[in-house]
Amino acid sequence: MTRIAGGLTLALALLLPAAARAEVDRCSEVDARLAYHGALFQGLEGDTGWYPANSPAQLRVWGRIVGETNVDMRVRPTACWDKGMKLTVPGTPNGSWLDYAYGAELHVLAGIHTSVLGYDLNWEGEIPLPSYIPTDLLLANGAPFTGGANGQGSAVDATAPVTVFSTDVLRDYIGISGISGGLRITATGSMKTTYRTTELRANGRTVAGDAGIPVNTSTNTFGDALDVPLAAKGQLVYQPTITLSAQFTARFLGVTIIDRTLASYALPLPSIARDIELASGMVHIPLPNARGLAGSRIDFAPAATQRLPVHNSGEAPLVIEPAALPAGVTTQRIVVAPGADGALVVTAAADVFAAGGGATLKLVTNDPDNPTVDVVLGRDIGGTDRGEDTESTNESSAGCDAGAGGAGLGIALFALLARRRAQRGAPRVQVA
């Protein structure tokens, strides 16, 4: 009895369709870049006012921040179509970059208002800073971050104390006969710049974190590639600080007017936020396309092994696997390169279609337009050939619901940025 049961089991196994490993990757991804370049700045300026208060001799420093900021955000748009086409736009880990170069342009004024030995002294004017003394506090830095819908990054730079002005011959700068003394001013600067993405849009829809965006086309087919509009908005926050220190000594006819150290006096600069738009473009995502495969047939009358022609008109590799094999039929997974021709080799046992019967070979593919394909098998059924090419010409598809200081300081800032970019390597790939 045991042998009979075993033989019956074997016979049933030969007659029933065989399940095959049907695992294909139905996703395609590309690198894309969204970029912003902006120059500073209206609004980033400050004035200390006259200090120290109620002093017969005072200083006043006015300054502004000028420069430029660059946001280079890299993302990896990924289309997947297991159940309908969806698009995600994750950020490339630490593949984005925030960099800046800023300069603090300073102007120093002095004033003396007092009476000494019966002389009334009243003078105010700007201290002409010599060209060989650095008047610009240059700040430059960059930092990587992970972009995407939740992308954010920051960079900070600070200077050591910079001598803005220094003299021991005050009479050369203050127009009062009989004045003497000296003036030394130093400044320390810092800047923290922070970027965050406020909105990322793909295919005309807002991307929420890692959630997928549905993609539709006007033709209900996806063809050889997918073109999707991509855009982003963000916010830059600037937090500048400049701290001043001064040693001010002034005498008139030997009488001291002021002899003070003015330490850690802040230039009041605002922290501001700027809304920006990153340059947008079309993302071109390659797709596989098994054009004409649906409706194919294989005729085993000429020989037990047949080759079914397969053409991949798409821009991504085409994968075809058997999902269910009729009893006595064998075939293997194939991969066809973009734009290339291939063949699905199918073999049927000699007696499978001896009685003129037919069967269906079920295939799975990574073509979004033909995820499953039925191929008719039989003998004397009119030859082995592909089905009719009924797909409309659609080389690329888009979502149907798819929706922008002084010359010397500028040269110095551009030089700093150029040096930093050279250290980072070649430019990143731009959205086409």
Coordinates of N, CA, C and O in Angstrom, one line a residue, residues 288-400:
P288 N 11.5 49.5 -17.0 CA 11.5 48.4 -17.9 C 10.2 48.4 -18.7 O 9.2 48.8 -18.3
N289 N 10.3 47.9 -19.9 CA 9.1 47.8 -20.8 C 9.1 46.6 -21.6 O 9.9 46.5 -22.6
A290 N 8.3 45.6 -21.3 CA 8.2 44.3 -22.0 C 7.1 44.5 -23.1 O 6.1 43.8 -23.2
R291 N 7.4 45.4 -24.0 CA 6.4 45.7 -25.0 C 6.1 44.5 -25.9 O 7.0 43.9 -26.5
G292 N 4.8 44.2 -26.1 CA 4.4 43.1 -27.0 C 4.5 41.8 -26.4 O 4.2 40.8 -27.0
L293 N 4.8 41.6 -25.1 CA 4.9 40.3 -24.5 C 3.5 39.7 -24.2 O 3.3 38.5 -24.3
A294 N 2.6 40.6 -23.8 CA 1.3 40.1 -23.5 C 0.6 39.5 -24.7 O 0.7 40.1 -25.8
G295 N 0.0 38.3 -24.6 CA -0.7 37.7 -25.7 C 0.2 36.8 -26.5 O -0.1 36.3 -27.6
S296 N 1.4 36.5 -26.0 CA 2.4 35.6 -26.7 C 1.9 34.2 -26.7 O 1.1 33.8 -25.9
R297 N 2.5 33.4 -27.6 CA 2.2 32.0 -27.7 C 3.4 31.2 -28.0 O 4.3 31.7 -28.7
I298 N 3.5 30.0 -27.6 CA 4.6 29.1 -27.8 C 4.1 27.8 -28.4 O 3.3 27.1 -27.8
D299 N 4.6 27.5 -29.6 CA 4.1 26.3 -30.3 C 5.3 25.2 -30.3 O 6.4 25.5 -30.8
F300 N 5.0 24.1 -29.7 CA 6.0 23.1 -29.5 C 6.0 22.0 -30.7 O 6.7 21.0 -30.6
A301 N 5.3 22.3 -31.7 CA 5.3 21.3 -32.8 C 6.6 21.2 -33.5 O 7.0 20.0 -33.8
P302 N 7.4 22.2 -33.7 CA 8.7 22.0 -34.4 C 9.7 21.3 -33.5 O 10.5 20.5 -34.0
A303 N 9.7 21.6 -32.2 CA 10.7 21.0 -31.3 C 10.2 21.2 -29.8 O 9.4 22.1 -29.5
A304 N 10.8 20.4 -29.0 CA 10.4 20.4 -27.6 C 10.9 21.7 -26.9 O 10.3 22.1 -25.8
T305 N 11.9 22.3 -27.4 CA 12.5 23.6 -26.8 C 12.2 24.7 -27.7 O 12.6 24.6 -28.9
Q306 N 11.6 25.8 -27.2 CA 11.3 26.9 -28.0 C 11.8 28.2 -27.4 O 12.0 28.3 -26.2
R307 N 12.2 29.2 -28.2 CA 12.7 30.5 -27.8 C 11.7 31.6 -28.1 O 11.4 31.8 -29.3
L308 N 11.1 32.2 -27.1 CA 10.1 33.3 -27.2 C 10.9 34.6 -27.3 O 11.5 35.0 -26.2
P309 N 10.9 35.3 -28.4 CA 11.6 36.6 -28.4 C 11.0 37.6 -27.4 O 9.8 37.7 -27.2
V310 N 11.9 38.3 -26.8 CA 11.5 39.4 -25.8 C 12.3 40.6 -26.1 O 13.5 40.6 -26.2
H311 N 11.6 41.7 -26.2 CA 12.3 43.0 -26.5 C 12.0 44.0 -25.3 O 10.9 44.1 -24.9
N312 N 13.1 44.5 -24.8 CA 12.9 45.5 -23.7 C 13.1 46.9 -24.3 O 14.3 47.3 -24.5
S313 N 12.1 47.6 -24.5 CA 12.2 49.0 -25.1 C 12.4 50.0 -24.0 O 12.6 51.2 -24.3
G314 N 12.4 49.6 -22.7 CA 12.5 50.5 -21.6 C 13.9 51.0 -21.4 O 14.9 50.5 -22.0
E315 N 14.1 51.8 -20.4 CA 15.4 52.3 -20.0 C 16.0 51.7 -18.8 O 17.1 52.1 -18.3
A316 N 15.3 50.7 -18.2 CA 15.8 49.9 -17.1 C 15.8 48.4 -17.4 O 15.1 48.0 -18.3
P317 N 16.7 47.6 -16.8 CA 16.7 46.2 -17.0 C 15.3 45.5 -16.8 O 14.6 45.9 -15.9
L318 N 14.9 44.7 -17.7 CA 13.6 43.9 -17.6 C 13.9 42.6 -17.1 O 14.7 41.8 -17.5
V319 N 13.1 42.2 -16.0 CA 13.2 40.9 -15.4 C 11.9 40.1 -15.6 O 10.8 40.7 -15.4
I320 N 12.1 38.9 -16.1 CA 10.9 38.0 -16.3 C 11.2 36.7 -15.6 O 12.2 36.1 -15.7
E321 N 10.2 36.3 -14.8 CA 10.3 35.0 -14.1 C 9.0 34.2 -14.2 O 7.9 34.8 -14.4
P322 N 9.1 32.9 -14.2 CA 7.9 32.0 -14.2 C 7.2 32.1 -12.8 O 7.8 32.0 -11.8
A323 N 5.9 32.3 -12.9 CA 5.1 32.3 -11.6 C 4.5 31.0 -11.4 O 4.4 30.5 -10.2
A324 N 4.1 30.3 -12.4 CA 3.5 28.9 -12.3 C 3.8 28.2 -13.6 O 3.5 28.6 -14.7
L325 N 4.4 27.0 -13.4 CA 4.8 26.2 -14.6 C 3.8 25.0 -14.7 O 3.6 24.2 -13.8
P326 N 3.2 24.8 -15.9 CA 2.4 23.6 -16.2 C 3.3 22.4 -16.0 O 4.5 22.4 -16.2
A327 N 2.6 21.3 -15.7 CA 3.4 20.0 -15.5 C 4.1 19.7 -16.8 O 3.6 19.8 -17.9
G328 N 5.4 19.4 -16.6 CA 6.3 19.0 -17.7 C 6.9 20.1 -18.5 O 7.6 19.9 -19.5
V329 N 6.7 21.4 -18.0 CA 7.2 22.6 -18.7 C 8.3 23.2 -17.8 O 8.1 23.3 -16.6
T330 N 9.4 23.6 -18.4 CA 10.5 24.2 -17.6 C 10.9 25.5 -18.3 O 10.9 25.6 -19.5
T331 N 11.3 26.5 -17.5 CA 11.9 27.7 -18.0 C 12.7 28.4 -16.9 O 12.5 28.0 -15.7
Q332 N 13.5 29.4 -17.2 CA 14.3 30.0 -16.2 C 14.1 31.6 -16.3 O 13.7 32.1 -17.3
R333 N 14.4 32.2 -15.2 CA 14.4 33.6 -15.1 C 15.4 34.3 -16.1 O 16.5 33.8 -16.3
I334 N 14.9 35.4 -16.7 CA 15.8 36.1 -17.6 C 15.8 37.6 -17.3 O 14.9 38.1 -16.7
V335 N 16.9 38.2 -17.7 CA 17.1 39.7 -17.5 C 17.5 40.2 -18.9 O 18.5 39.8 -19.4
V336 N 16.8 41.2 -19.4 CA 17.0 41.8 -20.7 C 17.5 43.2 -20.4 O 16.8 44.0 -19.8
A337 N 18.6 43.6 -21.0 CA 19.2 44.9 -20.8 C 18.3 46.0 -21.5 O 17.5 45.7 -22.4
P338 N 18.4 47.3 -21.0 CA 17.6 48.3 -21.6 C 17.8 48.4 -23.1 O 19.0 48.4 -23.6
G339 N 16.8 48.4 -23.9 CA 16.9 48.6 -25.4 C 17.3 47.3 -26.1 O 17.6 47.4 -27.3
A340 N 17.5 46.2 -25.4 CA 18.0 45.0 -26.0 C 17.0 43.9 -26.2 O 15.8 44.0 -25.8
D341 N 17.4 42.9 -27.0 CA 16.5 41.8 -27.3 C 17.0 40.6 -26.5 O 18.2 40.4 -26.3
G342 N 16.1 39.8 -26.1 CA 16.4 38.5 -25.4 C 15.4 37.4 -25.8 O 14.6 37.6 -26.7
A343 N 15.5 36.3 -25.1 CA 14.6 35.2 -25.4 C 14.3 34.4 -24.1 O 15.2 34.2 -23.3
L344 N 13.1 34.0 -24.0 CA 12.6 33.2 -22.9 C 12.7 31.7 -23.5 O 11.9 31.4 -24.4
V345 N 13.6 30.9 -22.9 CA 13.7 29.5 -23.4 C 12.8 28.6 -22.6 O 12.9 28.5 -21.4
V346 N 11.9 28.0 -23.3 CA 10.9 27.1 -22.6 C 10.9 25.7 -23.2 O 11.0 25.5 -24.5
T347 N 11.0 24.7 -22.4 CA 11.0 23.3 -22.8 C 9.8 22.6 -22.3 O 9.4 22.7 -21.1
A348 N 9.2 21.8 -23.1 CA 8.1 20.9 -22.7 C 8.4 19.5 -23.0 O 9.0 19.1 -24.0
A349 N 8.0 18.6 -22.0 CA 8.3 17.2 -22.1 C 7.6 16.7 -23.4 O 6.5 17.2 -23.8
A350 N 8.1 15.6 -24.0 CA 7.6 15.1 -25.3 C 6.1 14.8 -25.3 O 5.5 15.0 -26.3
D351 N 5.6 14.3 -24.2 CA 4.2 13.9 -24.2 C 3.2 14.8 -23.5 O 2.1 14.6 -23.4
V352 N 3.7 16.1 -23.2 CA 2.8 17.0 -22.5 C 1.7 17.4 -23.4 O 0.5 17.5 -23.0
F353 N 1.9 17.7 -24.7 CA 0.9 18.2 -25.6 C 0.6 17.2 -26.7 O 0.2 17.5 -27.8
A354 N 0.9 15.9 -26.4 CA 0.7 14.9 -27.4 C -0.7 14.8 -27.9 O -1.0 14.5 -29.1
A355 N -1.7 15.0 -27.0 CA -3.1 14.9 -27.4 C -3.6 16.2 -28.0 O -4.9 16.3 -28.1
G356 N -2.8 17.1 -28.2 CA -3.2 18.4 -28.8 C -3.8 19.4 -27.8 O -4.4 20.4 -28.1
G357 N -3.6 19.0 -26.5 CA -4.1 19.9 -25.5 C -3.2 21.2 -25.3 O -2.1 21.3 -25.9
G358 N -3.7 22.1 -24.6 CA -2.9 23.4 -24.3 C -2.8 23.7 -22.9 O -3.3 23.0 -22.0
A359 N -2.0 24.7 -22.6 CA -1.8 25.1 -21.2 C -1.4 26.6 -21.2 O -1.2 27.2 -22.2
T360 N -1.3 27.1 -20.0 CA -0.9 28.5 -19.9 C 0.3 28.6 -19.0 O 0.3 28.1 -17.9
L361 N 1.3 29.3 -19.5 CA 2.5 29.7 -18.7 C 2.3 31.0 -18.1 O 2.2 32.0 -18.8
K362 N 2.3 31.1 -16.8 CA 2.1 32.4 -16.1 C 3.5 33.0 -15.7 O 4.3 32.3 -15.1
L363 N 3.7 34.2 -16.2 CA 5.0 34.9 -15.9 C 4.7 36.2 -15.1 O 3.7 36.8 -15.2
V364 N 5.7 36.6 -14.3 CA 5.7 37.8 -13.6 C 6.9 38.7 -14.2 O 8.0 38.1 -14.5
T365 N 6.7 40.0 -14.2 CA 7.8 40.8 -14.7 C 7.9 42.1 -13.8 O 7.0 42.3 -13.0
N366 N 8.9 42.8 -14.0 CA 9.0 44.1 -13.3 C 8.6 45.3 -14.2 O 8.9 46.4 -13.9
D367 N 7.9 45.0 -15.3 CA 7.3 46.0 -16.1 C 6.0 46.5 -15.5 O 5.1 45.8 -15.2
P368 N 5.9 47.8 -15.1 CA 4.7 48.3 -14.4 C 3.5 48.2 -15.3 O 2.4 48.2 -14.7
D369 N 3.6 48.2 -16.6 CA 2.4 48.0 -17.5 C 2.0 46.6 -17.7 O 0.9 46.3 -18.1
N370 N 2.9 45.6 -17.4 CA 2.7 44.2 -17.6 C 3.2 43.4 -16.4 O 4.2 42.6 -16.5
P371 N 2.7 43.6 -15.2 CA 3.2 42.9 -14.0 C 3.1 41.4 -14.1 O 3.9 40.6 -13.6
T372 N 2.0 40.9 -14.8 CA 1.8 39.5 -15.0 C 1.5 39.3 -16.5 O 0.8 40.1 -17.1
V373 N 1.9 38.2 -17.0 CA 1.7 37.9 -18.4 C 1.3 36.4 -18.6 O 2.0 35.5 -18.0
D374 N 0.3 36.1 -19.3 CA -0.1 34.7 -19.6 C 0.4 34.4 -21.1 O 0.1 35.1 -22.0
V375 N 1.2 33.3 -21.2 CA 1.6 32.8 -22.5 C 0.9 31.5 -22.8 O 0.9 30.5 -22.0
V376 N 0.3 31.4 -24.0 CA -0.4 30.2 -24.4 C 0.6 29.2 -24.9 O 1.4 29.5 -25.7
L377 N 0.5 28.0 -24.4 CA 1.4 26.9 -24.8 C 0.5 25.8 -25.5 O -0.6 25.6 -25.2
G378 N 1.1 25.2 -26.5 CA 0.4 24.1 -27.2 C 1.2 23.6 -28.4 O 2.4 23.9 -28.6
R379 N 0.5 22.7 -29.1 CA 1.2 22.1 -30.3 C 0.2 22.4 -31.5 O -1.0 22.3 -31.4
D380 N 0.9 22.9 -32.6 CA 0.2 23.2 -33.8 C -0.9 24.3 -33.5 O -2.0 24.3 -33.9
I381 N -0.4 25.4 -32.8 CA -1.3 26.5 -32.5 C -0.9 27.7 -33.3 O -1.4 28.8 -33.0
G382 N -0.2 27.6 -34.4 CA 0.1 28.7 -35.2 C 1.5 29.3 -35.1 O 1.7 30.4 -35.7
G383 N 2.4 28.6 -34.4 CA 3.8 29.1 -34.3 C 4.1 29.8 -33.0 O 3.2 30.1 -32.2
T384 N 5.4 30.0 -32.8 CA 5.8 30.7 -31.6 C 6.1 32.2 -31.9 O 6.9 32.5 -32.8
D385 N 5.4 33.1 -31.3 CA 5.6 34.5 -31.5 C 5.1 35.4 -30.4 O 4.4 34.9 -29.5
R386 N 5.5 36.6 -30.4 CA 5.0 37.6 -29.4 C 3.6 38.0 -29.7 O 3.2 37.9 -30.8
G387 N 3.0 38.6 -28.7 CA 1.7 39.2 -28.9 C 1.7 40.5 -29.7 O 2.7 41.0 -30.2
E388 N 0.5 41.0 -29.9 CA 0.4 42.3 -30.6 C 0.9 43.4 -29.8 O 0.7 43.5 -28.6
D389 N 1.7 44.4 -30.4 CA 2.2 45.5 -29.7 C 1.1 46.6 -29.7 O 1.0 47.4 -30.6
T390 N 0.3 46.6 -28.6 CA -0.9 47.5 -28.5 C -0.6 48.7 -27.7 O -1.4 49.6 -27.6
E391 N 0.6 48.8 -27.1 CA 1.0 49.9 -26.3 C 1.2 51.2 -27.1 O 1.9 51.2 -28.1
S392 N 0.6 52.3 -26.6 CA 0.8 53.5 -27.3 C 2.2 54.0 -27.0 O 2.8 53.7 -26.0
T393 N 2.7 54.8 -28.0 CA 4.1 55.3 -27.8 C 4.1 56.3 -26.7 O 3.4 57.3 -26.7
N394 N 4.9 56.0 -25.7 CA 5.0 56.9 -24.5 C 6.4 56.8 -23.9 O 6.6 56.1 -23.0
E395 N 7.3 57.5 -24.6 CA 8.7 57.3 -24.2 C 9.0 57.8 -22.8 O 9.8 57.2 -22.1
S396 N 8.2 58.8 -22.3 CA 8.4 59.2 -20.9 C 7.0 59.7 -20.4 O 6.3 60.3 -21.2
S397 N 6.7 59.3 -19.2 CA 5.4 59.7 -18.6 C 5.6 60.6 -17.5 O 6.5 60.5 -16.7
A398 N 4.7 61.6 -17.3 CA 4.7 62.5 -16.2 C 3.4 62.4 -15.4 O 2.4 62.0 -16.0
G399 N 3.4 62.7 -14.1 CA 2.2 62.6 -13.3 C 1.2 63.6 -13.9 O 1.4 64.7 -14.2
C400 N -0.1 63.1 -14.0 CA -1.1 63.9 -14.6 C -1.5 65.0 -13.7 O -2.2 66.0 -14.1

